[in-house]
Amino acid sequence: MSEPTQISTYFKEAMTENRNLTEKQKQILEASLSLFAEKGFANTTTANIAQRADVAEGTVYKRYANKQELLRAIIQPFLAVVLPRMATEFGAERVNLPFNTLRDFLTSVVTDRMHFVMANISVIKVLFEALMYNVELRNKFKDVATKAIGQIFTPAVTRLKEQHLVADIPNDMVFQLVISTFLGAVYREFLDLSPRDVNEQITFIIDTLDKGLRP
Amino acid sequence: MSEPTQISTYFKEAMTENRNLTEKQKQILEASLSLFAEKGFANTTTANIAQRADVAEGTVYKRYANKQELLRAIIQPFLAVVLPRMATEFGAERVNLPFNTLRDFLTSVVTDRMHFVMANISVIKVLFEALMYNVELRNKFKDVATKAIGQIFTPAVTRLKEQHLVADIPNDMVFQLVISTFLGAVYREFLDLSPRDVNEQITFIIDTLDKGLRP
Amino acid sequence: MSEPTQISTYFKEAMTENRNLTEKQKQILEASLSLFAEKGFANTTTANIAQRADVAEGTVYKRYANKQELLRAIIQPFLAVVLPRMATEFGAERVNLPFNTLRDFLTSVVTDRMHFVMANISVIKVLFEALMYNVELRNKFKDVATKAIGQIFTPAVTRLKEQHLVADIPNDMVFQLVISTFLGAVYREFLDLSPRDVNEQITFIIDTLDKGLRP
Amino acid sequence: MSEPTQISTYFKEAMTENRNLTEKQKQILEASLSLFAEKGFANTTTANIAQRADVAEGTVYKRYANKQELLRAIIQPFLAVVLPRMATEFGAERVNLPFNTLRDFLTSVVTDRMHFVMANISVIKVLFEALMYNVELRNKFKDVATKAIGQIFTPAVTRLKEQHLVADIPNDMVFQLVISTFLGAVYREFLDLSPRDVNEQITFIIDTLDKGLRP
DNA sequence: GATGAATGAGACTTCATTCAT
DNA sequence: AATGAATGAAGTCTCATTCAT
């Protein structure tokens, strides 16, 4: 496994490429992202953002009509660019390879995604809070996630089933069961429970999924 | 399995027994709980609460010094009364029974807790939001959870291991792996993904955990 | 002619009767009215209003959702209550009397309305500014005015025509020509041109209209 | 009578001749004029102006130190150039002719000015709003108007009186009574009341003033 | 205890104006 | 001369909290 994929790296790239954002506008986005992650959206004031971005408060509103819009500007590239792109790269590099065993598959997938999740917990928090009380955004996320799963994960699992490497469990349940293990790790990290090295966690998760999903 | 255990039922009972709350104060707590679940703490105004509780705004402040205190009044019985009591009852009724197979154990545990979780998703949301950006509360929760796990779950798993019904996985990881499956179900429900009957989910989860955790 | 009818008197009465406005809310309406008249709506801040009303700024928003709404709260009773009521009283006392000559009619109408207009110039200003760039309000005003004219003015003029005391000019033009004379007086007052006593103006206006409208 | 005299035509000419305005600056003035007329001064932002003028926001400030100055730049040629010039031309062409009857005089004056007013209602709006809450400007306007009246209108009326074609009414009242009829027409147009063709209005106005002002 | 009008601190937002390019 | 991003003062508005009744 190479170094973990930082969402924020993708994020900054997405910013650089995409829109003609001025330097200050980028500072604003980054300041917002970090503050939302630290304190939550509602507990972050535009004054906080302006200060951390080293910018006048009015500048925040030059491009972003309001605070809500600023959140959208952070979430939207996740959904529209970052997540799909990561899914694609992840698919090519980690999933749609010719695996000979379920364990190989799981080793590739779980290792990569676990490190990804761990490296981006604070960003995931922002996304989560945003989804929590916003139906519109939740639906958007659902769309993107469903699409990514359908294109990357499902084909790989289907192939494994054809090779009789995975039990006859519906694809959506296989996905749910795998995702569950990531959520469990996030939960542990989040609550800051008794420490357990990520690589150890990965080993146990792979072991368990390997046995559990086998035919 | 009887009807799912509603946190809110415990909650109301806890209110009734415990403190000498007036009728109005109960209304306030219930209104707060439902509003926080629907809109989130930050998006709920004290005016909202007063209105739904059918009470004057000032009345809210008669017993609860401030909005934060009101949240605490909702969360605290969860942590101090509801969760421990549920753990105990759950332990007595569902876990610390003489299971002959891992599957029997999982059937008991997963079935019960899955229905519990599904029946209380909105309440879990409030707790989650409260924990999200509040270290103090998070630590409190950690304490309670660790204690409950230590008293109920760990002994049961240890016994299963002694019976060679569970693989040699550290207890904390067993717990994590089981909890993960609940989180996966919550995640599915929360995002309102392709519907899959809870009982079906339970079956697949039990199957997978059974195989996965077996020695 | 008795003392001139003050819109603001009607206004205060309307406030007292109508809604259950608290004392402070009345102060807010009165402060707003006077400030809007003095400085215009756009040049009046909510801080100005709060200060003159001797009230906290938040109090302004307790009943009036926003500044625009506050303007509406001032204008609306004019249109819905004050103007119609004045029209009715005016009609009964000044218009729908058995006039034997056009001059009698004009004397009654012009005298009364001229004093009314002069006594309420500042209030008329607010109404005017409000109508100026607000189509919705303008339509509402049109409705009310049209109705009042139809019920009070038109019957009176029709009767005068039947008595052959007024030339064969369409009713709408008769009204326009009479109203014009008030507007001319307002214009003079407003520009603060060479002073000319109101009663003198009234005399010349009556003379001119009498000759001009005669058959 | 030829096509109605458009203030905006005078306005553009005044701009062209007078100052060495660049093309962009003319665009700014025109954009401001149209926006002020549509939405009012206070409701028009410099961003609005820049956009409609197809110019950068900073450009607006190259020649006009501030927004107020921009309004002044629009009003001032009215007062200093447009109105006097119109008065002069109007005087030469329409008033200071050897009229044989009051009706001839009124026909000339009312017809011309009514069409002028109707053709420029939106521009008149801007002037009016500007005068409404600006004492300084109001005084300036008073000066100009008084002068124009004194030089053009008064001599004509005085001559008519000498010919015994006008009743013995003070000149200021004659002017007021004539102006009133224009204001009445503006009022009707502004409120968008029941439509009545301008030429018909003119006929009734002339008839009434003819009879009303006759000795 | 309960009420709900009143408060005011502080958040969000606007926009005329400046200034480096 | 022109640009347009940036500014920040000032305005609008929200809402947790207080308090007289």
Short mmCIF file of C-alpha atoms (C1' of nucleotides) in Angstrom, two decimals, chain E, chain F:
data_model
loop_
_atom_site.label_atom_id
_atom_site.label_comp_id
_atom_site.label_asym_id
_atom_site.label_seq_id
_atom_site.Cartn_x
_atom_site.Cartn_y
_atom_site.Cartn_z
"C1'" DG E 1 -44.99 27.88 38.26
"C1'" DA E 2 -46.26 29.88 33.98
"C1'" DT E 3 -46.40 33.44 30.65
"C1'" DG E 4 -44.82 35.86 26.50
"C1'" DA E 5 -43.18 40.44 25.36
"C1'" DA E 6 -38.89 42.38 25.42
"C1'" DT E 7 -34.04 42.26 25.09
"C1'" DG E 8 -29.40 42.69 22.93
"C1'" DA E 9 -25.43 40.29 21.62
"C1'" DG E 10 -23.90 38.52 17.79
"C1'" DA E 11 -24.67 36.30 13.54
"C1'" DC E 12 -25.39 36.86 8.56
"C1'" DT E 13 -25.37 39.78 4.61
"C1'" DT E 14 -25.01 43.91 1.52
"C1'" DC E 15 -22.75 47.06 -1.15
"C1'" DA E 16 -20.38 51.51 -1.91
"C1'" DT E 17 -15.79 52.15 -2.40
"C1'" DT E 18 -10.71 51.12 -2.97
"C1'" DC E 19 -6.63 49.51 -5.19
"C1'" DA E 20 -3.22 46.48 -7.28
"C1'" DT E 21 -2.77 44.98 -11.81
"C1'" DA F 1 -8.48 54.38 -18.56
"C1'" DA F 2 -10.20 50.12 -17.25
"C1'" DT F 3 -10.61 46.13 -14.49
"C1'" DG F 4 -12.70 43.30 -10.88
"C1'" DA F 5 -11.25 41.17 -6.60
"C1'" DA F 6 -11.10 42.70 -2.16
"C1'" DT F 7 -12.56 45.45 1.57
"C1'" DG F 8 -15.08 46.64 5.89
"C1'" DA F 9 -18.45 49.61 7.68
"C1'" DA F 10 -22.99 49.36 8.37
"C1'" DG F 11 -27.25 47.26 7.96
"C1'" DT F 12 -30.67 43.46 8.54
"C1'" DC F 13 -32.06 39.76 11.15
"C1'" DT F 14 -32.03 35.70 14.65
"C1'" DC F 15 -32.73 33.74 18.81
"C1'" DA F 16 -31.20 32.29 23.46
"C1'" DT F 17 -32.29 34.39 27.48
"C1'" DT F 18 -34.55 37.61 30.91
"C1'" DC F 19 -38.20 39.58 33.61
"C1'" DA F 20 -42.41 41.99 34.89
"C1'" DT F 21 -46.90 40.36 35.36
#
